[in-house]
Coordinates of C-alpha atoms in Angstrom, one line a residue:
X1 CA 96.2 24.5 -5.7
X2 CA 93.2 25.5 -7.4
X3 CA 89.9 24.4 -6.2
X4 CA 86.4 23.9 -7.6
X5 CA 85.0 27.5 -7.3
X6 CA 88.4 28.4 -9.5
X7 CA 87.8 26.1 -12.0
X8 CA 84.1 27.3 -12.4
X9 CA 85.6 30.7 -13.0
X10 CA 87.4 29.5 -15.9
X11 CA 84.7 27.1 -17.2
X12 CA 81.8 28.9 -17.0
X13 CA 79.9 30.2 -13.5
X14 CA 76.6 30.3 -15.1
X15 CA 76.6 28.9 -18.4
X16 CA 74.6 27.7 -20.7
X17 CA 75.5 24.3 -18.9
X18 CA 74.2 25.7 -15.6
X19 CA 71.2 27.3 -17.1
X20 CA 69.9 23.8 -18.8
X21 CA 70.8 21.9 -15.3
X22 CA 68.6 24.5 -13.3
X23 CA 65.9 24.5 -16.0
X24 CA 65.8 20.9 -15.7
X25 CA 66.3 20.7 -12.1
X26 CA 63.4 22.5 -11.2
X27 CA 61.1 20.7 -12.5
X28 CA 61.9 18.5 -9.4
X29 CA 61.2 21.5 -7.2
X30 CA 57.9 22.0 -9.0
X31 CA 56.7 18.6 -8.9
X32 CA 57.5 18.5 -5.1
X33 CA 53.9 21.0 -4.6
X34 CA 51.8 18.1 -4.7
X35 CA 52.8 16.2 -2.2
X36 CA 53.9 19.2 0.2
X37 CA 50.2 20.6 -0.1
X38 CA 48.1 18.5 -2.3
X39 CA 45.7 17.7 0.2
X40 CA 43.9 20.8 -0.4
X41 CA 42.5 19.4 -3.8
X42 CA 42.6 15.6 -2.9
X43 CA 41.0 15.7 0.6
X44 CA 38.4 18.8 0.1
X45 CA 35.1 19.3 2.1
X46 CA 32.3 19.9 0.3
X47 CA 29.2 20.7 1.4
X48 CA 27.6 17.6 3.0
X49 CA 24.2 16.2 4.3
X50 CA 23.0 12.4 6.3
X51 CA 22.0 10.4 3.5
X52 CA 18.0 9.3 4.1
X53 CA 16.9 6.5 2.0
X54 CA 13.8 7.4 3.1
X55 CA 13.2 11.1 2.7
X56 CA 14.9 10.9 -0.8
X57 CA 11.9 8.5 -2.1
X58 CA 9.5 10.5 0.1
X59 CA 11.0 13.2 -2.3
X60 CA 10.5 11.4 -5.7
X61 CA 6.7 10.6 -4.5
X62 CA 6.3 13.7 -4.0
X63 CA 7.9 15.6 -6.7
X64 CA 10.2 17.8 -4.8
X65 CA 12.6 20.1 -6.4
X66 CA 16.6 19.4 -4.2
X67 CA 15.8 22.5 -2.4
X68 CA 12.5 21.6 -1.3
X69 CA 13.8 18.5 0.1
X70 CA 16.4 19.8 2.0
X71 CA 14.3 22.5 3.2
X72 CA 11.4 19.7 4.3
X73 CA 13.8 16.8 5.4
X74 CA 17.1 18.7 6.2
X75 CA 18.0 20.4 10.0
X76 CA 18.8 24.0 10.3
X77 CA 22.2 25.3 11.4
X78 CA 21.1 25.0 15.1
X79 CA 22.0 26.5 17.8
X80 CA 25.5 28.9 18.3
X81 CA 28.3 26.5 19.3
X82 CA 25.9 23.0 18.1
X83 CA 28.4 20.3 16.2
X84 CA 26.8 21.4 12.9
X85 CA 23.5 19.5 12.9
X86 CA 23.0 20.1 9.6
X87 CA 26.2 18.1 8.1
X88 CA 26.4 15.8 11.1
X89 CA 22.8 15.0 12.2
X90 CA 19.5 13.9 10.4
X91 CA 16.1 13.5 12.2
X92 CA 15.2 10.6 14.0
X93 CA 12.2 9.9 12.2
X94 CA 10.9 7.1 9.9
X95 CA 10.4 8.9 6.4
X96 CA 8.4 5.4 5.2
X97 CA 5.5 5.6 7.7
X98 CA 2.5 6.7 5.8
X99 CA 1.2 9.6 8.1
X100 CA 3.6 11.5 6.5
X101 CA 2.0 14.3 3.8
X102 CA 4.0 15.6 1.0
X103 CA 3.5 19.3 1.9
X104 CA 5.6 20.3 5.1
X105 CA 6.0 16.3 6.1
X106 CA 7.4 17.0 9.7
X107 CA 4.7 19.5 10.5
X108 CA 2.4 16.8 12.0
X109 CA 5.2 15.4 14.3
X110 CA 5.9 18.5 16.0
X111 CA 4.7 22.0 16.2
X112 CA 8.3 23.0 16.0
X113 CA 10.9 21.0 14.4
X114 CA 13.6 21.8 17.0
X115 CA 11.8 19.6 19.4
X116 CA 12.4 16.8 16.6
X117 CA 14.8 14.5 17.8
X118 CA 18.5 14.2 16.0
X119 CA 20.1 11.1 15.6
X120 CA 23.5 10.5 13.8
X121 CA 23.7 9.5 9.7
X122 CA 22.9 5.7 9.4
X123 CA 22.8 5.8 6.3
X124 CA 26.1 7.9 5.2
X125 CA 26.6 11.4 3.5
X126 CA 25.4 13.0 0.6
X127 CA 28.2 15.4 -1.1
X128 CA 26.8 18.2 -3.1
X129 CA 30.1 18.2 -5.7
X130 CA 31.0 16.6 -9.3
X131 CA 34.1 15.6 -8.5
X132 CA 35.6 13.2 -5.8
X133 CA 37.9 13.8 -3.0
X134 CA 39.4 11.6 -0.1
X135 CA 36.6 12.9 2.5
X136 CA 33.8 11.7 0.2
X137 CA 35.0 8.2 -0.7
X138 CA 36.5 7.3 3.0
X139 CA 33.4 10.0 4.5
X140 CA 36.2 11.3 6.7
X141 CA 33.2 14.2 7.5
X142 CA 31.9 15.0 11.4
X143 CA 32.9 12.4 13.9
X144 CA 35.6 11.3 11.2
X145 CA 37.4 14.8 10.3
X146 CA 40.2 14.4 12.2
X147 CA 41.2 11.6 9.8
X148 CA 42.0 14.3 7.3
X149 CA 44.9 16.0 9.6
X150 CA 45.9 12.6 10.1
X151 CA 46.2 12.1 6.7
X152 CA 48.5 15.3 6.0
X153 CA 50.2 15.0 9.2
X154 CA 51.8 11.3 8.1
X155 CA 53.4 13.3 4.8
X156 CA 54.9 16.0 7.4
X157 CA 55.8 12.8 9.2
X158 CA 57.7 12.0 7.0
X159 CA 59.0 15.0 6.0
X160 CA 61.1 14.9 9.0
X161 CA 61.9 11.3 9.4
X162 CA 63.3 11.4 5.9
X163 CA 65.4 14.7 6.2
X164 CA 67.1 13.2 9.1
X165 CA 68.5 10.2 6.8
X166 CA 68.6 12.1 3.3
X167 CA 71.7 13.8 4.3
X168 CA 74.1 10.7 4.6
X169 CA 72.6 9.0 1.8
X170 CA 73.5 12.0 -0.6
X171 CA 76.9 12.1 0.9
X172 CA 77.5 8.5 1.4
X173 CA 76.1 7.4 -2.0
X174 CA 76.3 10.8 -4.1
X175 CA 73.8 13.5 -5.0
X176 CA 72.6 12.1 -8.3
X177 CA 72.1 9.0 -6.9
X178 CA 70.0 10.1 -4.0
X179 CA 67.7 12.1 -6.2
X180 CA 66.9 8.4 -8.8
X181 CA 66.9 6.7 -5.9
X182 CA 64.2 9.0 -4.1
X183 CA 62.5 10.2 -7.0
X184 CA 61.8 6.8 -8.3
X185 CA 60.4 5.5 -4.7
X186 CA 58.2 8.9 -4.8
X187 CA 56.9 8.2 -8.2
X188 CA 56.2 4.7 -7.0
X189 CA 54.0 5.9 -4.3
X190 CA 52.0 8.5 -5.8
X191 CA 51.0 5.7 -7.8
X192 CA 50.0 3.5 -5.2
X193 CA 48.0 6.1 -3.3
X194 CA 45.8 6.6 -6.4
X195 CA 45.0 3.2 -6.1
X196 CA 45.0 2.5 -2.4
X197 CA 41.7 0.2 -1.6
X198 CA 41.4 1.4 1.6
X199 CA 42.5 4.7 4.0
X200 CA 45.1 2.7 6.1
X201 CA 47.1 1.7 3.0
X202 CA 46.3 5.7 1.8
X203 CA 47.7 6.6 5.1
X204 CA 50.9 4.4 4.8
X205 CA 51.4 4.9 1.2
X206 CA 51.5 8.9 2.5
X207 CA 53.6 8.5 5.1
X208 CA 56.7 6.9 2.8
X209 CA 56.2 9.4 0.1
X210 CA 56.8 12.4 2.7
X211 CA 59.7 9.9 3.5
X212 CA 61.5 9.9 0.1
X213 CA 60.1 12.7 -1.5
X214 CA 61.6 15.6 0.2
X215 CA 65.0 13.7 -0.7
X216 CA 64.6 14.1 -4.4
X217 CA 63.6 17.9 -3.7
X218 CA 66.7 18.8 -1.8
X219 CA 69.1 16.5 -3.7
X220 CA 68.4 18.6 -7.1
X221 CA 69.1 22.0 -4.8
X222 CA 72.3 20.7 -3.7
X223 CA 73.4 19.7 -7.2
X224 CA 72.2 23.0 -8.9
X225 CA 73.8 24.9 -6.1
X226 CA 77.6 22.8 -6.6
X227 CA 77.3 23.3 -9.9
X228 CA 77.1 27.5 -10.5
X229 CA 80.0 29.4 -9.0
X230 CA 79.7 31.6 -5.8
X231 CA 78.5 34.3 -7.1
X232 CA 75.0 33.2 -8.7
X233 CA 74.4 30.6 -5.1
X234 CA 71.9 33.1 -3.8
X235 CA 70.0 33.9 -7.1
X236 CA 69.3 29.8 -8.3
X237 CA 68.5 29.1 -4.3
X238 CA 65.8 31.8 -4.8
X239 CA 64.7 31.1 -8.3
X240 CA 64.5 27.0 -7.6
X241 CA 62.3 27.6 -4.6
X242 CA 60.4 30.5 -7.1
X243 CA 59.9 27.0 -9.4
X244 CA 57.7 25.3 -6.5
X245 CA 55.3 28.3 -6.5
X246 CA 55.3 27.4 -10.8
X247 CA 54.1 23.8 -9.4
X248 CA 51.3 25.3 -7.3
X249 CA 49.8 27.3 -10.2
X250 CA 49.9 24.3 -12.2
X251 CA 48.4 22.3 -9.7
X252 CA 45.4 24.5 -9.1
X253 CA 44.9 24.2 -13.5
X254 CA 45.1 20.5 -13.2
X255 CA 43.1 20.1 -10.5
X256 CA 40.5 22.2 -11.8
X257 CA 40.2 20.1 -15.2
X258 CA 40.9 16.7 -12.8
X259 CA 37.8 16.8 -10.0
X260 CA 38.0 13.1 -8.9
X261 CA 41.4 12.3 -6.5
X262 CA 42.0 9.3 -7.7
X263 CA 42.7 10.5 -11.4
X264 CA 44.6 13.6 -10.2
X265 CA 46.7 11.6 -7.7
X266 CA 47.8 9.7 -11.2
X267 CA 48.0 13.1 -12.8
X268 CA 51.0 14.5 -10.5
X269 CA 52.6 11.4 -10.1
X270 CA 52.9 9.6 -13.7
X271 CA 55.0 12.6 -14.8
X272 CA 57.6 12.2 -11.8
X273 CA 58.8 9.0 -13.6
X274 CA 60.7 10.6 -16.3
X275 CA 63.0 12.3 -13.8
X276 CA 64.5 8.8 -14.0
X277 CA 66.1 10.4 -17.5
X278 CA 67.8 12.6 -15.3
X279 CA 70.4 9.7 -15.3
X280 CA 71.9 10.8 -19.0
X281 CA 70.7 14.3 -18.6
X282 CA 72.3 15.4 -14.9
X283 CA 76.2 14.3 -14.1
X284 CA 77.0 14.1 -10.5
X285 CA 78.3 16.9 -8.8
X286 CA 82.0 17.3 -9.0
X287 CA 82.2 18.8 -5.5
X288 CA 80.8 15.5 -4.0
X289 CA 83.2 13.2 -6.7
X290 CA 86.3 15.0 -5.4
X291 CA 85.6 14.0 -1.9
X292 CA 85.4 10.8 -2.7
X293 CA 88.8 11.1 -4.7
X294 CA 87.0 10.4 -8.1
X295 CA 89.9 12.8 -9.6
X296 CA 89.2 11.3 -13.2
X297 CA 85.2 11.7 -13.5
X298 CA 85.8 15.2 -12.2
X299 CA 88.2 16.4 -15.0
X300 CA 85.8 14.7 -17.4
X301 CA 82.8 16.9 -16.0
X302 CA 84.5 20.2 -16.0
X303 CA 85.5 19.2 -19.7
X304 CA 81.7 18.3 -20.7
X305 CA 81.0 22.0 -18.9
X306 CA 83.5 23.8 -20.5
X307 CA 82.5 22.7 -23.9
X308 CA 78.5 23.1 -22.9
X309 CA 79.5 27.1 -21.6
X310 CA 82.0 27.4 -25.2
X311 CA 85.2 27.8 -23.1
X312 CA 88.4 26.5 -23.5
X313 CA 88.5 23.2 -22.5
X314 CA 91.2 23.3 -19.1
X315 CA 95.2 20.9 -19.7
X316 CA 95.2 19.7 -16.4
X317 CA 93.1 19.6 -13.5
X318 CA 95.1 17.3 -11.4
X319 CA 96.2 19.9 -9.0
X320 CA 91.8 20.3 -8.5
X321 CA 91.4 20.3 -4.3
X322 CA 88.5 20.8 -2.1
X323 CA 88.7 24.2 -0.3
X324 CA 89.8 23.3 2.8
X325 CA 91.0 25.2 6.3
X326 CA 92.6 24.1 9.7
X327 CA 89.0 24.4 11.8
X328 CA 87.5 21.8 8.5
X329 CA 89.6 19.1 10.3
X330 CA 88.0 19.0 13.0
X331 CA 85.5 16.6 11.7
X332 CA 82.3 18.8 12.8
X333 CA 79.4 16.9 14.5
X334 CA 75.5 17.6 15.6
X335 CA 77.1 18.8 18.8
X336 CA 79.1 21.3 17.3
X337 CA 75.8 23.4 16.7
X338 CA 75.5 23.5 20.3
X339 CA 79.1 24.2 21.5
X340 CA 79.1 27.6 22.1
X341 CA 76.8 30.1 23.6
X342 CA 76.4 31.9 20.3
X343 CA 75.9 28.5 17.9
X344 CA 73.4 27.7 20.1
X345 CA 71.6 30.9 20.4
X346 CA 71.7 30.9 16.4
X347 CA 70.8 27.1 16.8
X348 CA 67.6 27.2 18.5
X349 CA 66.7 30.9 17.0
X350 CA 66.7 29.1 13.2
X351 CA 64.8 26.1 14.5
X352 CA 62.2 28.4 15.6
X353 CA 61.7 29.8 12.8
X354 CA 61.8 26.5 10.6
X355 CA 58.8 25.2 12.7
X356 CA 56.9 28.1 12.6
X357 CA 57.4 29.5 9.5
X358 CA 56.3 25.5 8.4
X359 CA 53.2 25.6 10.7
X360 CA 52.1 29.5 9.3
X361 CA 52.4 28.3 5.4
X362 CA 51.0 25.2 5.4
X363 CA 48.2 26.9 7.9
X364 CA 47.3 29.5 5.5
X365 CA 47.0 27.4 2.4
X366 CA 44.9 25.4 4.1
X367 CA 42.6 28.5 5.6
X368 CA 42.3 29.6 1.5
X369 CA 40.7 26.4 0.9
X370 CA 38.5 26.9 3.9
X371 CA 36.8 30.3 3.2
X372 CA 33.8 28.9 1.4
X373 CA 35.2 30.4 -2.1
X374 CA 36.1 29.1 -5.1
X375 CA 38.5 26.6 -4.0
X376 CA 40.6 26.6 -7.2
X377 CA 40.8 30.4 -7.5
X378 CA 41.4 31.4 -4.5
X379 CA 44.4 28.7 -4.3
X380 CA 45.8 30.4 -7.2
X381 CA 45.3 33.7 -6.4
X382 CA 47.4 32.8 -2.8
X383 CA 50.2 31.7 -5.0
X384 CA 50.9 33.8 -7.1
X385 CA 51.7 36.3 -4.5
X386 CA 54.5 33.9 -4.2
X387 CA 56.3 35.6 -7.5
X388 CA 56.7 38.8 -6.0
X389 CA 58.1 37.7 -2.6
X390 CA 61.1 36.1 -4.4
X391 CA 61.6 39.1 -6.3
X392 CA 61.4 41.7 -3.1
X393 CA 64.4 39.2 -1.5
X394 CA 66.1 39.5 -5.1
X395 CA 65.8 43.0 -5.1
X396 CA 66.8 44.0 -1.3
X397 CA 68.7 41.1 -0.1
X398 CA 71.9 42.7 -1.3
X399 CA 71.0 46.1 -0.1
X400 CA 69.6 45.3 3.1
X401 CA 71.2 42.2 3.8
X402 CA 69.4 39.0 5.2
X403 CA 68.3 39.6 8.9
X404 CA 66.3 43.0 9.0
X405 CA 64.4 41.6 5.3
X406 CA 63.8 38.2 7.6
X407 CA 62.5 40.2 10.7
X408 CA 60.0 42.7 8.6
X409 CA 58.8 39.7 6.6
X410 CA 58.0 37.8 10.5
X411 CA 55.9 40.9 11.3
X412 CA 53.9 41.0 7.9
X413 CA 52.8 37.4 8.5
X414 CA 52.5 37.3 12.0
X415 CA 50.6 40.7 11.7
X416 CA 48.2 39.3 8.7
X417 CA 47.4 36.2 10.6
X418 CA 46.4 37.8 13.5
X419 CA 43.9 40.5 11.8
X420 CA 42.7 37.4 10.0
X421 CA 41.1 36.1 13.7
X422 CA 38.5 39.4 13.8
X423 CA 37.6 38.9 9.8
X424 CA 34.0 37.8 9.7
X425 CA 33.8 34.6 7.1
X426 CA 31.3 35.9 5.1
X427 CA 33.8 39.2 4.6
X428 CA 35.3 36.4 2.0
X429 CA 37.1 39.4 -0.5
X430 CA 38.9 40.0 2.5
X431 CA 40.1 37.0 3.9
X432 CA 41.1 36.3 1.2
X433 CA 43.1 39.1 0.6
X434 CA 44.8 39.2 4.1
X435 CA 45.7 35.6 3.9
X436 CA 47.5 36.4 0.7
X437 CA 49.5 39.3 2.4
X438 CA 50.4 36.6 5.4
X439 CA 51.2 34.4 2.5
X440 CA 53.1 36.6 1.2
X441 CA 55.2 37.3 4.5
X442 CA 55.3 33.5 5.4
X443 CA 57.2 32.7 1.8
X444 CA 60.1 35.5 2.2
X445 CA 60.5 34.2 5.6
X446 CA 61.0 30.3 4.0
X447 CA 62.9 31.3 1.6
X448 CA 65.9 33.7 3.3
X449 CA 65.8 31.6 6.6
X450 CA 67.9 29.1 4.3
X451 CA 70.4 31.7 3.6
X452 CA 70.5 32.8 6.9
X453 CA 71.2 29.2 8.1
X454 CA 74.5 29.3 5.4
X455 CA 75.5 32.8 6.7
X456 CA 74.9 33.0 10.4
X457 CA 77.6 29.5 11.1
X458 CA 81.2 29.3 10.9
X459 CA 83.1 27.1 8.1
X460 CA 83.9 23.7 10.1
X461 CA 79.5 23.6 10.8
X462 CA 78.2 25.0 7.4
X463 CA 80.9 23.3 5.3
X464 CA 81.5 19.7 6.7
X465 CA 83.6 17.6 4.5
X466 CA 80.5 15.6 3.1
X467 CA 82.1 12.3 3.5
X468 CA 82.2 13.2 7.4
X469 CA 78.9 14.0 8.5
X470 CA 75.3 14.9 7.0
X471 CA 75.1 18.4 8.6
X472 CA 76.2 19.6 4.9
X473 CA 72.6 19.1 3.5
X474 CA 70.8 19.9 6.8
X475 CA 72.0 22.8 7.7
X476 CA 73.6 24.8 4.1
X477 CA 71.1 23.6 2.1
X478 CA 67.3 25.1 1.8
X479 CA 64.5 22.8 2.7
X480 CA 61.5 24.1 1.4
X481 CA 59.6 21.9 3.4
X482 CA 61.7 22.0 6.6
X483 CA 60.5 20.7 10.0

């Protein structure tokens, strides 16, 4: 009885039907950057001040230049291990009083201006940058910065919440389904957080996105992946992972030409709606369709292929079976991942390295937006060392297998962010340059662990019949974004 991979032999493994459906496919994979690390252009810190009403019309009687009024009304850095007085406190003096002279005003308040006294901004923040960002319209700045990991941390939230339902709803309801379903939501979103009136609703609008989004992401790898025979699994894993790092360059060009968040939030999302044409362009995956005994849809899919990849078309796919063995019946659970003393050594090894592999990328894209650089250059420069980390695991994966590429990769990372600790900041060519090595490092990791989750468990756990439970997208399917 022949079964799917034999049919793809005949029709086509990698035709010019799978090539269109992966070309098209990853442009869900690149549009999934923005929300993963967006916040790097929508929640920037610029350089920052207290606003003073008074000082800055002190400053127009006076005819200051900006850098004699920062010099004149402005505190120093302070001293080693102060809470930044000069981005976080202003001096507690009354700027309209007229004792105050034009030429050094403080001078006659104190015979050193560290005995001045510092109060907190009244008055708000001043922002020296053209554009816009999250921090300067909410001033999520000093006592408020922690409102900024909050903001990223509800999108990881929901990373996880939504990769523990995504699962049944691609096998309960089908893959192509999943992704309109989720990709429409997403697009909804986006939209809404570009016009969210206040931070809560920014923070709840965040939090559902991460919910949904990462659904449309791994729906599309799922149906790319059932739809190209065994042989070329490996290489489209690799290369629609390779089409995220395409959405990162774009995203540093866009937000580059885009400086206000509001407008670039509307940037990245408007686009997403169109994957709604997916619905003519994308049939569902024949894999998923013969579980659910859908015999005639299937034989009408491999025909479509067959004529798309210029093969014969086949007489009679009636016989068609899911590939099936004795231990598949044994309708696999969560606790089967657990059972024995070797799944659960593999079990808890692989969820190691999903959290930390998740902590060290995110953590050094957001250090490259943190060195005091050019934000938008050094963002691209980190990823496009992406491009050659999925060719290295191209290029030795077959010769050196999964696990000693995986190890070495660990090290590089784990070696790079530690040097990274004794790098002084103003050494910027450097940090820059380690961060990218780390990068680097952290990417091969993300990208074979995936494989190594496919390879390292038996047939009943990575292969579930997909009508019977939802390990078959948790477990043999890569999540780019996995918590």
């Amino acid at each position: 009885m022949p079964t799917v991979d034999d049919i793809l032999e005949q029709v086509g493994e990698f035709g010019w039907f799978q090539k269109q459906a992966f070309l098209t496919l990853c442009l869900l994979s690149a549009a999934f950057a923005p929300v993963y690390v967006g916040i790097v252009f929508l929640a920037f810190t610029p350089d920052h001040r207290c606003l003073s009403p008074g000082a800055a019309e002190l400053g127009r009687r006076c005819g200051w230049s900006a850098a004699e009024e920062l010099n004149y009304t402005v505190p120093g850095p302070g001293p080693t291990g102060d809470a930044f007085p000069r981005q976080c406190r202003s001096y507690a003096v009354d700027w309209n009083q007229s004792a105050l002279g034009c030429v050094d005003p403080l001078a006659g308040l104190a015979a050193n201006r560290s005995h001045l006294p510092l109060g907190p901004c009244l008055h708000g923040w001043a922002y020296d940058t053209p554009g816009s960002s999250i921090v300067t319209e909410f001033n999520l700045v000093c006592d408020n910065s922690w409102k900024v990991d909050l903001f990223q941390s509800c999108v990881n939230l929901g990373f996880f919440l939504g990769s523990l339902g995504v699962g049944y709803i691609a096998d309960r309801f089908g893959r192509k389904l999943c992704l309109l379903a989720t990709s429409l939501t997403s697009a909804v979103l986006g939209a809404l957080t570009a016009v969210a009136p206040n931070y809560t609703s920014l923070l709840l609008f965040r939090l559902l996105q991460g919910l949904v989004s990462k659904g449309s992401w791994t729906s599309g790898y799922v149906l790319i992946t059932e739809f190209v025979g065994m042989g070329y699994r490996r290489m489209v894993a690799i290369l629609y992972q390779m089409a995220f790092t395409v959405g990162l360059v774009v995203l540093s060009g866009v937000a580059y030409a885009i400086p206000h968040w509001r407008w670039l939030q509307l940037a990245i999302s408007l686009p997403t709606f169109l994957f709604l044409l997916y619905y003519w362009c994308v049939p569902e995956s024949p894999r998923w369709l013969l579980s659910q005994k859908r015999n005639a849809q299937v034989m009408k899919i491999m025909g479509h292929i067959a004529q798309k990849n210029g093969k014969s078309p086949l007489a009679d796919l009636k016989m068609l079976s899911l590939e099936e063995d004795v231990t598949e019946k044994l309708s696999p659970s969560f606790v089967d991942l657990f059972r024995t003393p070797q799944l659960r050594k593999h079990t808890f090894i692989l969820m190691y390295l999903w959290f930390t592999s998740s902590v060290l990328y995110q953590g050094l894209i957001m250090h490259v937006g943190a060195t005091g650089g050019n934000l938008y250059l050094d963002f691209l420069y980190s990823a496009l060392v992406e491009f050659p980390a999925a060719f290295i695991i191209l290029a030795t994966i077959d010769r050196f297998g999964l696990i000693r590429p995986l190890a070495t990769s660990n090290l590089v990372a784990g070696t790079a962010c530690f040097i990274m600790i004794f790098i002084s900041h103003d050494l910027h060519w450097l940090n820059i340059t380690v961060a990218c090595v780390g990068r680097m490092g952290i990417t091969i990791v993300f990208q074979m662990v995936c494989l190594v989750n496919a390879e390292l468990y038996p047939t009943f756990v990575r292969i579930a019949k997909p009508k019977e439970n939802m390990i078959y997208l948790q477990i043999q399917t890569s999540e780019r974004a996995g918590t």
